[in-house]
GROMACS .gro file of C-alpha atoms in nm:
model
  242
    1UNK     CA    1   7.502   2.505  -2.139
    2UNK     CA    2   7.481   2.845  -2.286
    3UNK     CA    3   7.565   3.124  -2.530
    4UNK     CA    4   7.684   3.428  -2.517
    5UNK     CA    5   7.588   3.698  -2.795
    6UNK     CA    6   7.642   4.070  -2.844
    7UNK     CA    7   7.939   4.275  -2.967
    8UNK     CA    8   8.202   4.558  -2.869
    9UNK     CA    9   8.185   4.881  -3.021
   10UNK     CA   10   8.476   5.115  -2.956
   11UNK     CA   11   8.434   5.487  -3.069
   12UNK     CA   12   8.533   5.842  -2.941
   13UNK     CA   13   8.250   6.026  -2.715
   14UNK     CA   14   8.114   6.401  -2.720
   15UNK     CA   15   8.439   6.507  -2.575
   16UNK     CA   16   8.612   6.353  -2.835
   17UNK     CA   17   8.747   6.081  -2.547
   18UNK     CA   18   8.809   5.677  -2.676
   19UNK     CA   19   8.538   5.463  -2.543
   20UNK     CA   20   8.364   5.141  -2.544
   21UNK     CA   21   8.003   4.985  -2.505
   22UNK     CA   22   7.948   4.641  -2.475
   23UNK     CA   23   7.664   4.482  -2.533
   24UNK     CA   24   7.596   4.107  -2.434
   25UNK     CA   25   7.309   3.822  -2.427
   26UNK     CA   26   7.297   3.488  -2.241
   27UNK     CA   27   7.113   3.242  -2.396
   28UNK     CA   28   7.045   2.901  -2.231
   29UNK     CA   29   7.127   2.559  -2.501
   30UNK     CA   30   6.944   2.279  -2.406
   31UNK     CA   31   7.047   1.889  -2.512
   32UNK     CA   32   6.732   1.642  -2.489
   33UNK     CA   33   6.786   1.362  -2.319
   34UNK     CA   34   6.600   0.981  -2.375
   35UNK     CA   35   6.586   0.707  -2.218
   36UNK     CA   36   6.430   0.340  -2.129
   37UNK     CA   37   6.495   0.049  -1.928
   38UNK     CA   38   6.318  -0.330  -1.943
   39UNK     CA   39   6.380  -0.603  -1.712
   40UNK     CA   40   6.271  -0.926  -1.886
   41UNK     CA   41   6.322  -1.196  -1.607
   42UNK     CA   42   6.399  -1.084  -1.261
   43UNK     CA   43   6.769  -1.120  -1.246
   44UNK     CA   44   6.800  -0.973  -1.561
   45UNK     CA   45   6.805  -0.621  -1.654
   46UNK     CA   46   6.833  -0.382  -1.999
   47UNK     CA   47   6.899  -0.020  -2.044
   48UNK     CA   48   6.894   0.285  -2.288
   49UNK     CA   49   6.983   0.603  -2.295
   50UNK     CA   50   7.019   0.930  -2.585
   51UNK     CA   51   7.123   1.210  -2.531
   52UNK     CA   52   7.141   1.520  -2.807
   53UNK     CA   53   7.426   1.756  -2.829
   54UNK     CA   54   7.549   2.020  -2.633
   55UNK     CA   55   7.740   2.305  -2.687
   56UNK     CA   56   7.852   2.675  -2.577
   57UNK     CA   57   7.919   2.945  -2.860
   58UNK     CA   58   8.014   3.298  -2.817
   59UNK     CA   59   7.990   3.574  -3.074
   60UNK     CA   60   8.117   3.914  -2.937
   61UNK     CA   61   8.271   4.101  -3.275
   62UNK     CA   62   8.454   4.403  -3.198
   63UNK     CA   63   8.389   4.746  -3.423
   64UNK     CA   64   8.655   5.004  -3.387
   65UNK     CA   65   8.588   5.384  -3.480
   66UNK     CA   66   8.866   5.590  -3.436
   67UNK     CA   67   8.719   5.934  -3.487
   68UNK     CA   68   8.871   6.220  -3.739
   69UNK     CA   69   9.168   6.239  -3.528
   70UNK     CA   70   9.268   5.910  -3.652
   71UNK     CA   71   9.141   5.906  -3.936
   72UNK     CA   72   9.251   5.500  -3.987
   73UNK     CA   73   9.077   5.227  -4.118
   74UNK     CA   74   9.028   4.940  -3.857
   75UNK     CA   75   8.861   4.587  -3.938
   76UNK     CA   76   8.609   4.408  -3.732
   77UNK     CA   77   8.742   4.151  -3.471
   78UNK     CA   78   8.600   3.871  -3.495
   79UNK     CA   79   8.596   3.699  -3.148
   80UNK     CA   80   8.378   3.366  -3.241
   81UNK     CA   81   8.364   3.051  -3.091
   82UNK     CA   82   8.292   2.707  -2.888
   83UNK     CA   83   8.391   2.721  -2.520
   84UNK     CA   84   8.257   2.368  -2.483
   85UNK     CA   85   8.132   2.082  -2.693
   86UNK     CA   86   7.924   1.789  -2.507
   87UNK     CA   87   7.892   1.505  -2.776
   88UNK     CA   88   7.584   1.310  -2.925
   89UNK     CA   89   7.594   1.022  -2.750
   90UNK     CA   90   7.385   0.704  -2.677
   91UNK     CA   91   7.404   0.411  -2.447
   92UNK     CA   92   7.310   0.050  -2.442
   93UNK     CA   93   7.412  -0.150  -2.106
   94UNK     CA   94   7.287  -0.488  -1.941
   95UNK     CA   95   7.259  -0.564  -1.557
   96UNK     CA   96   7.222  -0.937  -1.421
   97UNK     CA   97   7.244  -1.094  -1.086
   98UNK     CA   98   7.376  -1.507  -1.170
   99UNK     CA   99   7.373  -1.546  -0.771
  100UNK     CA  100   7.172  -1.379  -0.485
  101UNK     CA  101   7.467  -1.185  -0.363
  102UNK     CA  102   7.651  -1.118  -0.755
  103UNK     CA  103   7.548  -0.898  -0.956
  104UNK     CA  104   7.737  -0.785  -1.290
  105UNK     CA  105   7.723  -0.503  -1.523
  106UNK     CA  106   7.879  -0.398  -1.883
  107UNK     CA  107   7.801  -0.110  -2.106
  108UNK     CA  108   7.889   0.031  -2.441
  109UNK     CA  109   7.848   0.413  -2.535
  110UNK     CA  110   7.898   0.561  -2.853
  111UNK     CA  111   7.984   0.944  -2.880
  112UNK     CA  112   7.945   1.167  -3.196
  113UNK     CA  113   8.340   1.345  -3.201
  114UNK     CA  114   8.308   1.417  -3.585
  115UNK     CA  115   8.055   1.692  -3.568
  116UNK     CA  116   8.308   1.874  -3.378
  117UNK     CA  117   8.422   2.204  -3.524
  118UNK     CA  118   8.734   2.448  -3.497
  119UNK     CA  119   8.707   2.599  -3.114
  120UNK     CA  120   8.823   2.962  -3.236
  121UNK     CA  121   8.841   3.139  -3.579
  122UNK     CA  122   9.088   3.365  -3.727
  123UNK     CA  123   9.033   3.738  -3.562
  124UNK     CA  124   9.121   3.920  -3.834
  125UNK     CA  125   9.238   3.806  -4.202
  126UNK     CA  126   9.175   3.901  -4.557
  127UNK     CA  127   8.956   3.728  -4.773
  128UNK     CA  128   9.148   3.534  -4.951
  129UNK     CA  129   9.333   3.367  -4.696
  130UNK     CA  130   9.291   3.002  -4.657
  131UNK     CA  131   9.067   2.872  -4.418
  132UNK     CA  132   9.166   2.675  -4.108
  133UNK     CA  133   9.207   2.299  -4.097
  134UNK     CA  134   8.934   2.072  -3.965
  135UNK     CA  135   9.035   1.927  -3.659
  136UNK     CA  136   8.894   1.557  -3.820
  137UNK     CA  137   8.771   1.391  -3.516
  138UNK     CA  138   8.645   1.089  -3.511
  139UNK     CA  139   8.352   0.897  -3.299
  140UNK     CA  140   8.459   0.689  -3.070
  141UNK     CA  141   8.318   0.407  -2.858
  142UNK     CA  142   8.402   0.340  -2.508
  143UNK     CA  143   8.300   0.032  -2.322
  144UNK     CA  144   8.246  -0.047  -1.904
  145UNK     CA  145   8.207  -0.355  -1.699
  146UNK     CA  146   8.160  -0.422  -1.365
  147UNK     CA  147   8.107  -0.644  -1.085
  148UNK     CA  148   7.937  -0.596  -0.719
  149UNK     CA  149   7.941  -0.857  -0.483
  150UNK     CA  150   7.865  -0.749  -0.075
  151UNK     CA  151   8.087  -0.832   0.185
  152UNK     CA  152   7.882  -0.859   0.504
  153UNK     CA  153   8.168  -0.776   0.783
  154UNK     CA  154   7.904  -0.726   1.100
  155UNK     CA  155   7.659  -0.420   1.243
  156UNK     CA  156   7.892  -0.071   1.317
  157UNK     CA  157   7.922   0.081   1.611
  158UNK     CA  158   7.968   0.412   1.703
  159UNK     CA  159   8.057   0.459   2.134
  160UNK     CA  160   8.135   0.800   2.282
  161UNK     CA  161   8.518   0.751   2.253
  162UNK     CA  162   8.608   0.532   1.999
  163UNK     CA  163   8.462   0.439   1.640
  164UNK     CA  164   8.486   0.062   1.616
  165UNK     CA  165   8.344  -0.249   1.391
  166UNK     CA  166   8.220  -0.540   1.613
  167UNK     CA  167   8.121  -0.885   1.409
  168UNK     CA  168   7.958  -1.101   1.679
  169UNK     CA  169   7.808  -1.434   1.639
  170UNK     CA  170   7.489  -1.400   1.505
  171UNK     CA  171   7.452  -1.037   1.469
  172UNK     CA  172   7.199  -0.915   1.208
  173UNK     CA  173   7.181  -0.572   1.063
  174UNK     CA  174   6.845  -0.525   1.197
  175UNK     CA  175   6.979  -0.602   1.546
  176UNK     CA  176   7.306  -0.417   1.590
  177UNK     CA  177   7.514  -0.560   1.880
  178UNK     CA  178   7.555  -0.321   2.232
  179UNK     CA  179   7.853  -0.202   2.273
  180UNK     CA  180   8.051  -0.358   2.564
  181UNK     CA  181   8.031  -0.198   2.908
  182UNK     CA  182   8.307   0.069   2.986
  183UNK     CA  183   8.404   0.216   3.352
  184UNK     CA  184   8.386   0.565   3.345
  185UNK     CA  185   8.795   0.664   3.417
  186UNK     CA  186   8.706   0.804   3.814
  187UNK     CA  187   8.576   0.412   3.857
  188UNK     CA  188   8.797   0.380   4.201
  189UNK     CA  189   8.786   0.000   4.159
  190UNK     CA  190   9.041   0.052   3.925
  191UNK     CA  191   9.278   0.206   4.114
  192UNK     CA  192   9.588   0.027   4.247
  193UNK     CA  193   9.662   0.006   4.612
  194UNK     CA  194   9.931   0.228   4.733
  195UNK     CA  195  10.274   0.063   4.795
  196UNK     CA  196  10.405   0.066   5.102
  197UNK     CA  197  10.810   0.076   5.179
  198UNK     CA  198  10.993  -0.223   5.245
  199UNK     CA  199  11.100  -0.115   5.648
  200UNK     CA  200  10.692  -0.095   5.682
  201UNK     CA  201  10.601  -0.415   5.526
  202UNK     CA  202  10.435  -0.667   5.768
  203UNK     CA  203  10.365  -0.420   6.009
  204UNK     CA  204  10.057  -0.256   6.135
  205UNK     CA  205   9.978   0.081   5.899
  206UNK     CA  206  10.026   0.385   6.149
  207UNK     CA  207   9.671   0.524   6.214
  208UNK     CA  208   9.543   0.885   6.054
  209UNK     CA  209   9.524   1.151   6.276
  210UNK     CA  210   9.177   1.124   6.452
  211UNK     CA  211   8.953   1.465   6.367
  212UNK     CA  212   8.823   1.558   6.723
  213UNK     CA  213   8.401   1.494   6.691
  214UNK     CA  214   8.189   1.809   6.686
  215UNK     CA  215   8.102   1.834   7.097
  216UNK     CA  216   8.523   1.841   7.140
  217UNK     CA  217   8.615   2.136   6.899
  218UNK     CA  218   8.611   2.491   7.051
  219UNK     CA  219   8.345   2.757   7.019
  220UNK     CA  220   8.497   3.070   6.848
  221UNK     CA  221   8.249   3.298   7.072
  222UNK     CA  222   8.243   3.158   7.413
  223UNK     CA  223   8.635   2.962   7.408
  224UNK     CA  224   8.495   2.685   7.587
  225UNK     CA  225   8.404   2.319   7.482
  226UNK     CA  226   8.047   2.251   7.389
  227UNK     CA  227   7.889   1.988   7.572
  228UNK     CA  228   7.680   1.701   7.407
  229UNK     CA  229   7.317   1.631   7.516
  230UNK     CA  230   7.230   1.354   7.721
  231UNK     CA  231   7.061   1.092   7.528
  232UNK     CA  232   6.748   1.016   7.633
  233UNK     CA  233   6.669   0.800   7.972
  234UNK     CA  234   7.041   0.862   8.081
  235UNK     CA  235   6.927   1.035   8.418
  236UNK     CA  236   7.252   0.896   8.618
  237UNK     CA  237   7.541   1.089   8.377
  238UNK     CA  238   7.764   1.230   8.593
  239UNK     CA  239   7.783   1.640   8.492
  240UNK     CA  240   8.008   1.805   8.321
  241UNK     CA  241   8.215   2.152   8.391
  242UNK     CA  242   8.236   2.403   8.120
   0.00000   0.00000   0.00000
């Protein structure tokens, strides 16, 4: 955490004009901390932990000046206090493991509440006027248990569409399972044949029209039909008239 320090001065300037200055200073509070751990038999576990206090104070009094053209007295504001308060505290907890896959854990902690102190002070009072109650906190001592045991549910994984958790027979997290094989959604094997009418069931499907071949179509140039080349050997082929 940290503090703040300075103060506020209020005063009139050269031309006789109402100002302020403030002046201010961070300064950094540091808590240590301690701590130790001890593992007497290998399912067993012990730890400790300290840790100082902590808090952030700020001290910014405020000085007012009015000048001879008010010529009236003003006391000092006192802006004092604790913005936050981090306990003394220590900590004693105990790990074990009865089974492979159990393992169990309780703590107590103990915090220091009585050292703390009013947050804020009175800004201005006379002095003879009674100081504030203490706010009489007192420590307190909070306790925590718990208990881990792994549930073992099968290797994840993650496809290109879907996030899914497989468990297959014999699986081991060193050996995730593959993911089954998907058909990509153009597979045409998956398509469904097209249904014909009922008047054109059991008969023959009418046939596409036939695209004429390439030596058939016409010649945009010469508006005659190309003829194809004689394959080889084919000396007796009757000719053709363009």
């Amino acid at each position: 955490l940290a503090e703040l320090e300075g103060g506020i001065e209020v005063a009139p300037n050269d031309q006789g004009r109402i100002g302020s200055q403030v002046h201010d200073e961070v300064l950094a509070d540091y808590a240590p901390v301690v701590g130790a751990a001890w593992r007497p038999t290998p399912w067993l576990a012990l730890g400790a932990t300290w840790r100082g206090a902590s808090q952030a104070d700020f001290d910014l009094p405020i000085e007012v000046d009015l000048g001879e053209t008010f010529p009236l007295p003003v006391p000092t504001l006192q802006v004092r206090g604790t913005a936050q308060f981090d306990p003394e505290q220590a900590t004693l907890e105990v790990a074990g493991r009865p089974l492979p896959p159990l393992q169990v854990a309780a703590g107590l902690t103990w915090k220091r509440w009585s050292d703390y102190q009013n947050p804020i002070v009175y800004t201005a009072v006379p002095a003879d006027f009674p100081a504030q109650p203490a706010p009489d906190f007192t420590d307190i001592i909070e306790w925590r248990a718990g208990v881990e045991w792994p549930i073992e549910a099968g290797p994840l994984v993650v496809t290109s569409r879907r996030l899914s958790l497989h468990a297959h027979p014999g699986a081991r997290a060193d050996r995730p399972a593959q993911p089954a094989r998907q058909r990509p959604p153009h597979d045409r094997r998956r398509r469904r044949p097209a249904l014909r009418p009922p008047a054109l069931r059991g008969r023959r499907p009418m046939a596409s029209p036939r695209r004429a071949p390439a030596h058939e179509r016409f010649d945009g140039h010469r508006r005659s039909r190309l003829r194809p080349r004689d394959p080889p050997g084919h000396a007796d082929a009757a000719p053709r008239a363009t």
